Coordinates of C-alpha atoms and ligand atoms in Angstrom, one line a residue:
M215 CA 131.0 85.7 75.4
K216 CA 128.9 83.8 73.0
K217 CA 125.8 81.6 72.9
N218 CA 126.1 78.2 74.6
D219 CA 129.1 79.3 76.7
I220 CA 129.1 77.8 80.1
I221 CA 130.2 80.3 82.8
E222 CA 130.2 80.6 86.5
I223 CA 128.6 83.6 88.2
E224 CA 127.2 84.8 91.5
I225 CA 123.8 86.4 91.6
T226 CA 123.9 89.8 93.3
A227 CA 120.5 91.3 92.6
L228 CA 117.0 90.6 91.2
S229 CA 115.6 92.6 88.2
S230 CA 112.0 93.9 88.4
E231 CA 111.2 91.0 86.0
C232 CA 112.4 88.7 88.8
S233 CA 115.5 87.5 86.9
G234 CA 118.7 87.1 89.0
I235 CA 121.5 89.4 87.9
G236 CA 125.2 88.5 87.9
K237 CA 128.2 90.0 86.1
K238 CA 131.0 88.4 84.0
D239 CA 133.6 90.2 82.0
G240 CA 131.8 93.5 82.3
M241 CA 128.6 92.0 81.0
V242 CA 125.4 91.9 82.9
I243 CA 123.8 88.4 82.9
F244 CA 120.1 87.8 83.6
V245 CA 119.3 84.4 84.9
P246 CA 115.6 83.6 85.5
F247 CA 114.6 81.6 88.6
S248 CA 117.9 82.3 90.4
A249 CA 118.2 83.9 93.8
I250 CA 120.5 86.6 95.4
G251 CA 123.6 84.8 96.7
D252 CA 123.3 81.8 94.3
K253 CA 126.7 80.6 92.9
L254 CA 125.8 79.1 89.5
K255 CA 127.0 77.4 86.5
V256 CA 124.9 78.9 83.6
R257 CA 124.5 78.4 79.9
V258 CA 124.5 81.6 77.8
L259 CA 121.4 81.8 75.7
K260 CA 121.5 85.2 74.1
V261 CA 124.2 87.9 73.9
N262 CA 123.6 91.6 73.4
K263 CA 126.2 94.3 73.5
T264 CA 126.4 94.8 77.3
Y265 CA 124.1 92.2 78.6
A266 CA 123.2 88.5 78.1
Y267 CA 120.5 86.0 79.1
A268 CA 121.5 82.7 80.5
K269 CA 119.8 79.7 82.2
I270 CA 120.9 77.7 85.2
E271 CA 122.9 74.5 84.4
E272 CA 123.9 73.8 87.9
I273 CA 123.5 75.4 91.3
L274 CA 127.0 75.3 92.8
T275 CA 126.1 77.0 96.1
P276 CA 122.5 77.8 96.8
S277 CA 121.4 81.1 98.1
P278 CA 120.2 81.1 101.7
D279 CA 116.9 82.5 100.3
R280 CA 116.2 79.4 98.3
I281 CA 113.4 77.0 99.1
T282 CA 112.1 74.0 97.2
P283 CA 109.3 75.1 94.8
D284 CA 106.1 73.3 95.7
C285 CA 104.3 73.4 92.4
P286 CA 104.9 70.8 89.6
V287 CA 104.4 73.4 86.8
Y288 CA 106.6 76.1 88.5
S289 CA 108.8 77.8 86.0
K290 CA 106.8 76.4 83.1
C291 CA 103.5 78.2 83.5
G292 CA 103.6 82.0 83.2
G293 CA 102.2 82.7 86.7
C294 CA 104.6 82.6 89.7
S295 CA 108.2 83.6 89.4
L296 CA 109.3 83.7 93.1
R297 CA 108.3 80.2 94.4
H298 CA 111.9 79.3 94.7
I299 CA 112.7 81.9 97.4
S300 CA 111.3 82.3 100.9
Y301 CA 108.4 84.7 101.3
K302 CA 110.7 86.9 103.5
A303 CA 113.1 87.2 100.6
E304 CA 110.2 87.9 98.2
L305 CA 109.0 90.8 100.3
A306 CA 112.6 92.3 100.4
A307 CA 112.8 92.0 96.6
K308 CA 109.5 93.7 96.1
Q309 CA 110.4 96.5 98.5
K310 CA 113.5 97.0 96.4
F311 CA 111.6 96.9 93.0
V312 CA 109.4 99.7 94.2
E313 CA 112.2 101.8 95.7
D314 CA 114.3 101.4 92.6
A315 CA 111.4 102.4 90.3
F316 CA 110.9 105.7 92.2
T317 CA 114.5 106.6 92.8
R318 CA 116.1 105.4 89.6
L319 CA 113.3 105.6 87.0
G320 CA 111.4 108.5 88.5
G321 CA 114.3 110.4 90.0
L322 CA 112.2 110.9 93.1
S323 CA 113.0 110.4 96.8
P324 CA 109.9 109.8 98.8
Q325 CA 109.8 108.3 102.2
F326 CA 109.5 104.5 101.7
L327 CA 107.3 102.8 104.3
P328 CA 107.9 99.0 104.9
I329 CA 106.0 96.7 102.5
I330 CA 102.6 95.4 103.7
A331 CA 102.7 91.6 103.6
N332 CA 99.9 89.2 102.4
D333 CA 98.5 87.2 105.3
E334 CA 97.7 84.2 103.1
I335 CA 100.1 83.3 100.3
Y336 CA 98.2 80.2 99.2
G337 CA 94.7 80.2 97.5
Y338 CA 94.3 83.9 97.8
R339 CA 92.9 84.7 94.4
N340 CA 89.2 85.3 94.0
K341 CA 89.4 85.1 90.2
L342 CA 90.6 82.4 87.8
Q343 CA 90.9 82.6 84.0
M344 CA 92.1 79.5 82.3
P345 CA 92.4 78.9 78.5
I346 CA 90.9 75.6 77.3
G347 CA 92.9 73.5 74.9
T348 CA 93.2 69.9 73.6
D349 CA 96.1 67.6 74.6
N350 CA 97.9 65.1 72.3
D351 CA 95.3 62.4 73.1
G352 CA 92.4 64.7 72.1
N353 CA 91.3 65.4 75.7
L354 CA 90.2 68.8 76.9
T355 CA 92.7 70.5 79.1
A356 CA 92.8 73.8 81.0
G357 CA 95.9 75.6 82.3
F358 CA 97.9 78.7 82.0
Y359 CA 99.9 80.1 79.1
A360 CA 103.7 79.5 79.2
F361 CA 105.8 82.6 79.6
H362 CA 105.4 84.9 76.5
S363 CA 103.4 82.3 74.6
H364 CA 100.0 80.9 73.9
R365 CA 101.0 77.3 74.6
I366 CA 98.8 75.9 77.4
I367 CA 100.6 74.4 80.4
P368 CA 97.9 72.1 81.9
C369 CA 97.4 72.7 85.6
K370 CA 95.1 70.6 87.8
K371 CA 95.7 72.5 91.0
C372 CA 97.1 76.0 91.0
L373 CA 98.3 76.9 94.5
L374 CA 97.2 80.6 94.1
Q375 CA 93.6 79.5 93.5
P376 CA 91.1 78.4 96.2
D377 CA 90.3 74.6 96.1
I378 CA 86.8 75.2 94.9
F379 CA 88.2 76.7 91.6
S380 CA 90.3 73.6 90.9
D381 CA 87.3 71.4 91.7
I382 CA 85.0 73.3 89.3
V383 CA 87.6 73.3 86.5
N384 CA 88.2 69.6 86.8
E385 CA 84.5 68.9 86.7
F386 CA 84.0 71.4 83.9
L387 CA 86.6 69.5 81.7
K388 CA 85.0 66.1 82.5
A389 CA 81.5 67.3 81.7
A390 CA 82.5 69.2 78.6
Q391 CA 84.3 66.1 77.3
E392 CA 81.2 64.0 77.9
L393 CA 79.0 66.5 76.1
N394 CA 81.5 66.5 73.2
I395 CA 82.1 70.2 73.3
S396 CA 85.3 71.1 71.5
A397 CA 88.1 73.5 72.6
Y398 CA 88.5 76.6 70.5
D399 CA 91.6 76.5 68.3
E400 CA 93.1 80.0 68.0
I401 CA 95.1 79.2 64.8
A402 CA 92.4 77.3 62.9
R403 CA 89.7 79.6 64.5
K404 CA 87.5 76.6 65.0
G405 CA 85.9 75.1 68.0
I406 CA 83.8 76.3 71.0
L407 CA 85.4 76.6 74.4
R408 CA 87.9 79.4 74.9
H409 CA 88.2 80.1 78.6
I410 CA 86.7 79.2 81.9
Y411 CA 86.4 82.3 84.1
L412 CA 85.5 82.0 87.8
R413 CA 85.0 84.6 90.5
K414 CA 84.3 84.1 94.2
G415 CA 83.3 86.5 96.9
H416 CA 86.0 86.1 99.5
Y417 CA 83.7 86.6 102.5
S418 CA 80.4 85.5 100.9
G419 CA 81.7 82.4 99.1
E420 CA 79.3 83.2 96.2
T421 CA 80.8 81.9 93.0
A422 CA 80.3 83.1 89.4
L423 CA 80.8 80.7 86.5
C424 CA 81.5 82.3 83.2
I425 CA 82.1 80.1 80.2
V426 CA 83.8 82.0 77.4
A427 CA 82.8 80.4 74.0
A428 CA 83.4 81.3 70.4
K429 CA 79.7 80.8 69.7
Y430 CA 76.6 79.6 71.5
I431 CA 75.5 76.0 71.2
P432 CA 72.8 74.3 73.3
A433 CA 75.3 71.9 74.9
L434 CA 76.7 74.9 76.8
K435 CA 73.5 75.2 78.7
E436 CA 73.7 71.6 79.7
L437 CA 77.3 72.0 80.8
S438 CA 76.3 75.0 82.9
E439 CA 73.4 73.2 84.5
K440 CA 75.6 70.2 85.4
L441 CA 78.1 72.4 87.1
C442 CA 75.4 74.4 89.0
R443 CA 73.9 71.2 90.2
K444 CA 77.2 69.8 91.4
F445 CA 78.4 73.1 93.0
P446 CA 75.7 74.9 95.0
Q447 CA 78.2 77.8 95.6
I448 CA 77.7 78.8 91.9
K449 CA 75.3 81.6 92.4
T450 CA 75.3 82.8 88.8
S451 CA 76.3 81.3 85.5
V452 CA 76.9 83.2 82.3
I453 CA 78.0 82.3 78.8
N454 CA 80.2 85.0 77.3
I455 CA 80.5 85.0 73.5
N456 CA 83.8 86.0 72.1
S457 CA 84.0 85.2 68.3
E458 CA 86.8 87.7 67.6
D459 CA 90.4 86.8 66.7
T460 CA 91.8 88.5 69.8
N461 CA 93.8 88.1 73.0
V462 CA 91.1 89.8 75.0
I463 CA 89.4 87.1 77.0
L464 CA 85.8 88.4 77.3
G465 CA 83.6 89.2 74.3
D466 CA 80.7 91.7 74.3
K467 CA 77.8 89.4 74.3
E468 CA 76.6 87.7 77.5
I469 CA 73.9 85.1 78.0
V470 CA 72.9 84.7 81.7
L471 CA 71.8 81.1 82.4
Q472 CA 71.5 81.1 86.1
G473 CA 71.1 83.9 88.7
D474 CA 71.4 87.5 87.7
G475 CA 74.9 87.7 86.3
I476 CA 76.5 89.1 89.5
I477 CA 77.8 87.9 92.8
S478 CA 78.1 89.8 96.1
D479 CA 80.9 90.2 98.5
T480 CA 82.0 92.5 101.3
M481 CA 84.9 94.8 101.1
C482 CA 86.0 97.3 103.8
G483 CA 82.7 96.6 105.4
N484 CA 80.6 97.6 102.3
K485 CA 78.5 95.1 100.5
I486 CA 79.7 94.9 96.9
N487 CA 78.1 93.5 93.7
I488 CA 80.5 92.3 91.0
A489 CA 79.7 91.7 87.3
P490 CA 82.2 89.5 85.4
K491 CA 83.4 92.5 83.4
A492 CA 83.9 94.9 86.3
F493 CA 87.4 95.2 87.7
Y494 CA 87.6 93.7 91.2
Q495 CA 90.9 93.3 93.1
V496 CA 91.8 89.6 93.0
N497 CA 93.0 89.4 96.6
T498 CA 90.3 90.8 98.9
P499 CA 92.0 90.9 102.3
S500 CA 95.2 92.5 100.8
A501 CA 93.1 94.9 98.8
E502 CA 91.5 95.9 102.1
K503 CA 95.0 96.7 103.4
L504 CA 95.8 98.6 100.2
Y505 CA 92.6 100.6 100.6
A506 CA 93.4 101.3 104.2
A507 CA 96.8 102.7 103.2
A508 CA 95.1 104.8 100.5
R509 CA 92.5 106.0 103.1
E510 CA 95.2 107.0 105.5
F511 CA 97.1 108.9 102.8
A512 CA 93.9 110.6 101.6
D513 CA 92.8 111.8 105.0
A514 CA 89.3 112.3 103.5
K515 CA 87.4 113.4 106.6
S516 CA 84.8 116.0 105.5
K517 CA 86.5 116.3 102.2
T518 CA 85.5 116.1 98.5
V519 CA 87.1 113.0 97.0
L520 CA 87.5 112.4 93.2
D521 CA 88.1 108.7 92.6
L522 CA 89.5 108.3 89.1
Y523 CA 89.7 104.9 87.5
C524 CA 87.2 103.8 90.1
G525 CA 86.1 100.3 88.8
A526 CA 83.1 99.2 90.9
G527 CA 83.7 102.2 93.2
T528 CA 85.4 100.2 96.0
I529 CA 88.1 102.7 97.0
G530 CA 85.9 105.8 97.0
L531 CA 83.1 104.0 98.8
S532 CA 85.5 102.9 101.5
M533 CA 86.0 106.6 102.2
A534 CA 82.4 107.8 101.6
K535 CA 81.3 107.5 105.2
E536 CA 83.9 110.0 106.5
A537 CA 84.1 112.1 103.3
K538 CA 81.9 115.0 102.4
K539 CA 81.4 113.8 98.9
V540 CA 82.8 111.1 96.5
I541 CA 82.8 111.3 92.7
G542 CA 83.9 108.2 90.9
V543 CA 85.0 108.1 87.2
E544 CA 85.4 104.8 85.3
I545 CA 85.4 103.9 81.6
I546 CA 83.6 100.5 81.7
P547 CA 79.8 101.0 81.8
E548 CA 79.1 97.7 83.7
A549 CA 81.6 98.7 86.4
I550 CA 79.8 102.1 86.8
E551 CA 76.5 100.3 87.1
N552 CA 78.0 98.2 89.8
A553 CA 79.4 101.2 91.6
K554 CA 76.0 103.0 91.6
H555 CA 74.3 99.9 92.8
N556 CA 77.0 99.4 95.5
A557 CA 76.5 102.9 96.8
Q558 CA 72.7 102.4 97.0
M559 CA 73.0 99.0 98.7
N560 CA 75.2 100.5 101.4
K561 CA 72.9 103.5 101.8
I562 CA 75.7 105.9 100.7
D563 CA 74.1 109.0 99.3
N564 CA 77.1 111.3 99.0
A565 CA 78.7 109.3 96.1
E566 CA 78.2 110.0 92.4
F567 CA 79.6 107.9 89.5
I568 CA 80.4 109.0 86.0
C569 CA 81.2 106.7 83.0
A570 CA 83.9 108.5 81.1
D571 CA 87.6 108.6 80.3
A572 CA 89.4 109.9 83.4
A573 CA 91.2 112.8 81.6
E574 CA 88.0 113.9 79.7
A575 CA 85.9 113.7 82.9
S576 CA 88.5 115.8 84.8
K577 CA 88.4 118.5 82.1
I578 CA 84.6 118.7 82.3
L579 CA 84.5 118.6 86.1
L580 CA 87.0 121.3 86.3
E581 CA 85.0 123.5 83.9
R582 CA 82.0 122.9 86.2
N583 CA 84.1 124.2 89.1
L584 CA 84.6 121.0 91.0
R585 CA 87.5 121.5 93.4
P586 CA 88.3 118.2 95.0
D587 CA 90.4 118.2 98.1
V588 CA 91.9 114.8 97.3
I589 CA 92.1 112.8 94.1
I590 CA 92.6 109.1 94.0
V591 CA 94.2 107.9 90.8
D592 CA 94.2 104.1 90.3
P593 CA 95.0 103.5 86.6
P594 CA 95.6 100.2 84.7
R595 CA 99.2 98.9 84.2
K596 CA 100.1 101.5 81.6
G597 CA 99.6 104.3 84.1
C598 CA 97.6 107.5 83.6
G599 CA 100.2 109.1 81.3
K600 CA 101.2 112.7 80.8
Q601 CA 98.0 114.1 79.3
A602 CA 95.8 112.7 82.1
A603 CA 98.4 113.9 84.7
E604 CA 98.2 117.4 83.3
Q605 CA 94.4 117.4 83.4
I606 CA 94.4 115.9 87.0
A607 CA 97.0 118.5 88.2
A608 CA 94.8 121.3 86.8
F609 CA 92.4 120.8 89.8
C610 CA 95.2 122.0 92.1
A611 CA 94.0 119.5 94.8
P612 CA 96.2 119.6 97.9
R613 CA 96.6 115.8 97.8
I614 CA 96.7 113.1 95.1
V615 CA 96.8 109.4 96.2
M616 CA 98.1 107.2 93.4
V617 CA 97.4 103.4 93.6
S618 CA 99.2 101.4 91.0
C619 CA 100.0 97.8 90.0
N620 CA 103.0 98.9 88.0
A621 CA 105.7 100.8 90.0
A622 CA 107.6 101.7 86.9
T623 CA 104.7 103.6 85.3
A624 CA 103.6 105.0 88.7
A625 CA 107.1 106.4 89.1
R626 CA 107.0 107.9 85.6
D627 CA 103.6 109.5 86.3
C628 CA 104.8 110.8 89.7
A629 CA 107.7 112.4 87.8
Y630 CA 105.2 114.1 85.5
F631 CA 103.3 115.2 88.6
K632 CA 106.5 116.7 90.0
Q633 CA 106.8 118.9 86.9
L634 CA 103.2 119.9 87.6
G635 CA 103.9 121.0 91.1
Y636 CA 103.4 117.8 93.2
E637 CA 106.0 116.3 95.5
T638 CA 106.0 112.5 95.9
E639 CA 105.9 112.3 99.7
K640 CA 105.3 108.8 100.8
C641 CA 105.3 105.4 99.2
V642 CA 104.2 102.0 100.4
A643 CA 104.3 98.7 98.6
V644 CA 101.5 96.2 99.2
D645 CA 102.0 92.5 98.4
M646 CA 98.7 91.4 96.9
F647 CA 100.1 88.9 94.4
S648 CA 102.4 86.7 96.5
R649 CA 104.8 84.3 94.7
T650 CA 104.4 86.3 91.4
G651 CA 106.5 89.2 90.4
H652 CA 103.7 91.7 90.7
V653 CA 103.5 94.3 93.5
E654 CA 101.0 97.1 94.2
T655 CA 102.1 100.6 95.3
V656 CA 100.3 103.4 97.1
V657 CA 101.8 106.9 96.8
L658 CA 100.9 110.2 98.5
L659 CA 101.6 113.3 96.4
S660 CA 101.2 116.7 97.9
K661 CA 100.9 120.0 96.2
L662 CA 104.0 122.1 96.7
K663 CA 103.1 125.0 98.9
S664 CA 104.0 128.4 97.6
T665 CA 103.8 131.1 100.3
H666 CA 105.0 134.0 98.2
H667 CA 104.2 135.1 94.7
I668 CA 106.8 137.1 92.9
E669 CA 106.5 138.7 89.5
V670 CA 109.2 137.6 87.1
E671 CA 110.2 139.1 83.8
L672 CA 111.9 136.7 81.5
K673 CA 114.0 137.8 78.6
T674 CA 114.3 135.5 75.6
D675 CA 118.0 134.8 76.1
E676 CA 117.3 133.6 79.6
L677 CA 114.8 131.2 78.2
D678 CA 117.4 129.3 76.3
L679 CA 118.7 127.3 79.2
T680 CA 115.3 126.2 80.2
S681 CA 114.1 125.4 76.7
A682 CA 117.2 123.1 76.4
E683 CA 115.6 121.0 79.0
S684 CA 112.5 120.5 76.9
K685 CA 114.2 119.8 73.6
A686 CA 114.3 116.0 73.8
T687 CA 112.7 113.6 76.3
Y688 CA 114.7 110.9 78.1
D689 CA 113.0 108.3 75.8
E690 CA 114.0 110.2 72.7
I691 CA 117.6 110.4 73.9
K692 CA 117.6 106.7 74.7
A693 CA 116.1 105.8 71.3
Y694 CA 118.7 108.0 69.5
V695 CA 121.6 106.4 71.4
K696 CA 120.3 102.9 70.8
K697 CA 119.8 103.5 67.1
H698 CA 123.3 105.1 66.6
T699 CA 125.5 103.0 68.9
G700 CA 123.4 100.0 70.0
L701 CA 124.0 101.0 73.6
T702 CA 121.2 100.9 76.2
V703 CA 121.4 103.9 78.5
S704 CA 119.4 104.6 81.6
S705 CA 117.6 107.7 82.7
L706 CA 120.3 108.0 85.4
N707 CA 123.1 107.9 82.8
I708 CA 121.4 110.7 80.9
A709 CA 120.8 112.8 84.0
Q710 CA 124.4 112.5 85.0
V711 CA 125.7 113.6 81.6
K712 CA 123.1 116.4 81.4
Q713 CA 124.4 117.6 84.8
K714 CA 128.0 117.4 83.6
C715 CA 127.1 119.4 80.5
G716 CA 125.5 122.1 82.7
I717 CA 121.9 121.5 81.6
I718 CA 119.5 122.0 84.5
E719 CA 118.6 118.7 85.9
R720 CA 115.6 117.8 88.0
E721 CA 116.2 118.3 91.7
N722 CA 117.2 115.2 93.7
Y723 CA 117.8 113.1 90.6
N724 CA 121.3 112.3 91.7
K725 CA 120.9 112.5 95.4
A726 CA 121.7 109.2 97.1
K727 CA 119.1 107.9 99.4
S728 CA 121.4 107.4 102.3
K729 CA 124.8 109.0 102.9
D730 CA 126.7 105.8 102.4
S731 CA 124.9 104.5 99.3
R732 CA 127.0 104.7 96.1
Q733 CA 125.5 105.6 92.8
P734 CA 126.9 103.9 89.7
K735 CA 128.9 106.3 87.4
C736 CA 128.0 106.6 83.7
P737 CA 130.6 104.6 81.7
K738 CA 132.7 106.6 79.4
E739 CA 131.4 104.9 76.2
K740 CA 127.8 105.7 77.2
E741 CA 128.7 109.3 78.2
E742 CA 130.1 109.9 74.8
S743 CA 127.0 108.5 73.0
I744 CA 124.7 110.6 75.2
K745 CA 126.7 113.7 74.5
E746 CA 126.3 112.9 70.8
A747 CA 122.6 112.7 71.3
L748 CA 122.5 116.0 73.2
L749 CA 124.4 117.6 70.4
H750 CA 122.1 116.1 67.8
F751 CA 119.1 117.6 69.7
K752 CA 120.9 120.9 70.0
M753 CA 120.8 120.7 73.8
I754 CA 124.5 121.4 74.1
Ligands
LIG153 N1 90.0 101.5 91.7 C1 89.4 100.3 91.2 C2 89.8 99.9 89.8 C3 91.3 99.9 89.5 S1 91.8 99.1 88.0 C4 89.6 99.2 92.3 O1 90.5 99.3 93.1 O2 89.0 98.2 92.2 C5 91.8 100.3 86.8 C6 90.4 100.7 86.3 O3 90.6 101.8 85.4 C7 89.7 99.6 85.6 O4 88.4 99.5 86.2 C8 89.6 100.1 84.1 O5 88.4 99.8 83.5 C9 89.6 101.6 84.3 N2 90.1 102.4 83.2 C10 91.0 102.1 82.2 N3 91.2 103.1 81.4 C11 90.5 104.2 81.9 C12 90.3 105.5 81.4 N4 91.0 106.0 80.4 N5 89.5 106.3 82.1 C13 88.8 105.8 83.2 N6 88.9 104.6 83.7 C14 89.7 103.7 83.0

């Protein structure tokens, strides 16, 4: 197989990046914007040793899941990736992404509950961030970056945004053009307007306008005033100054031009204040369902709840009325200010908030003898990581509820927790980001109960087998194999070879979920290369 070959394949699965997967001549072929069941003619774009990327040339037989995408910039802007399949098919795909992450990446076998659907798949976002650029005619444009690039794809009406956002953006461009305010050019590092950032309270309708500019010029005030006059929904308007050469959207300096820099909304019955910088879930009704799932798993009645990575405190506060006490920890000071204020506004006096790193705060709270009954862990996409997991597990809380927007890192973290004595019991996916490839997951972890304690005397020769297990991590083995043979091996491959070689493997790693499900065998070539790595790391 080589670049530009035209081949015919059938798509049999979707990757977690939403590419269709087909096979040809023993090669795995990834085809973006295809659907399970599609029979396709594709053009090969890039060939690696065992897999290739291709794009659709012709749909020979369409999948029954296919629908006509209803957005003119679909497949160009980096937002949606599932607009070409029905919502039912999207939900099934997301359920599978999450199940695969936990079983295959994490080696775990929790009970999977059915995915919780989004009630409204159009206009559900309460936040918009659009980069500002200049088109070929010198006019200001706003849109979204193309996949993996900083090229702006202009978008006049994004179907994930409420109408009011499109109206404000279009008026913003017109007014900025009239006022002769230039767009910021990332390469030349010149110009003023970088992003338009909008937020809206789902229930309150209160809207925040935040203009992100490279520097302050008086015309920005005029621009803000024009928009506030035109749209009475704008309750607050802020200029955020970001003069850095960075991909981060918001800068440190803020000039509040209208209102007090925050908007209010209601979430899970609590009144919530939101500052532009504070994290706030972008789909309020689905976030309420997510929190309801977290609340059910937490079973917080009369208990002490530690809410780590708490943002503006929304999850912990949703449990505060039934809980004995809630302690929230978050690293962004503005979010903590919001959380404290949110507790006060709702007359919640059993909640306390700490601005700190989650792992560091856990260490200090443990030293101060805090013994939470339940710990909520809702980290950013990269997950909490091993060090934080160790610190969190040190509390020995009976329950941990993990909320995550990245099933892969959540599965990895749950595997750490397993080593630390926590069983991943239940897992439910929540669709908050319909039509995109993102999916949220809520997981219940329970401390393994030990009813008996036995004294064990270990001799050094007995330790050899167990220390073999800790000699090299899965990532180290994968990296070694890649470097020496160019092969990409999965954690499952490694686990299978380790088992064959008699190295203790994590329980359940190879257990099939159902009796009739088949597990792929590790190919001979990969097995040999993994054995070489195990030899290299002196594990066999
Ligand atoms: N639980 C909140 C926020 C979740 S998003 C909600 O549902 O709204 C993840 C949050 O983790 C963000 O607010 C981010 O600022 C915070 N965060 C990131 N790294 C952190 C760290 N090391 N320690 C504590 N909080 C952190």
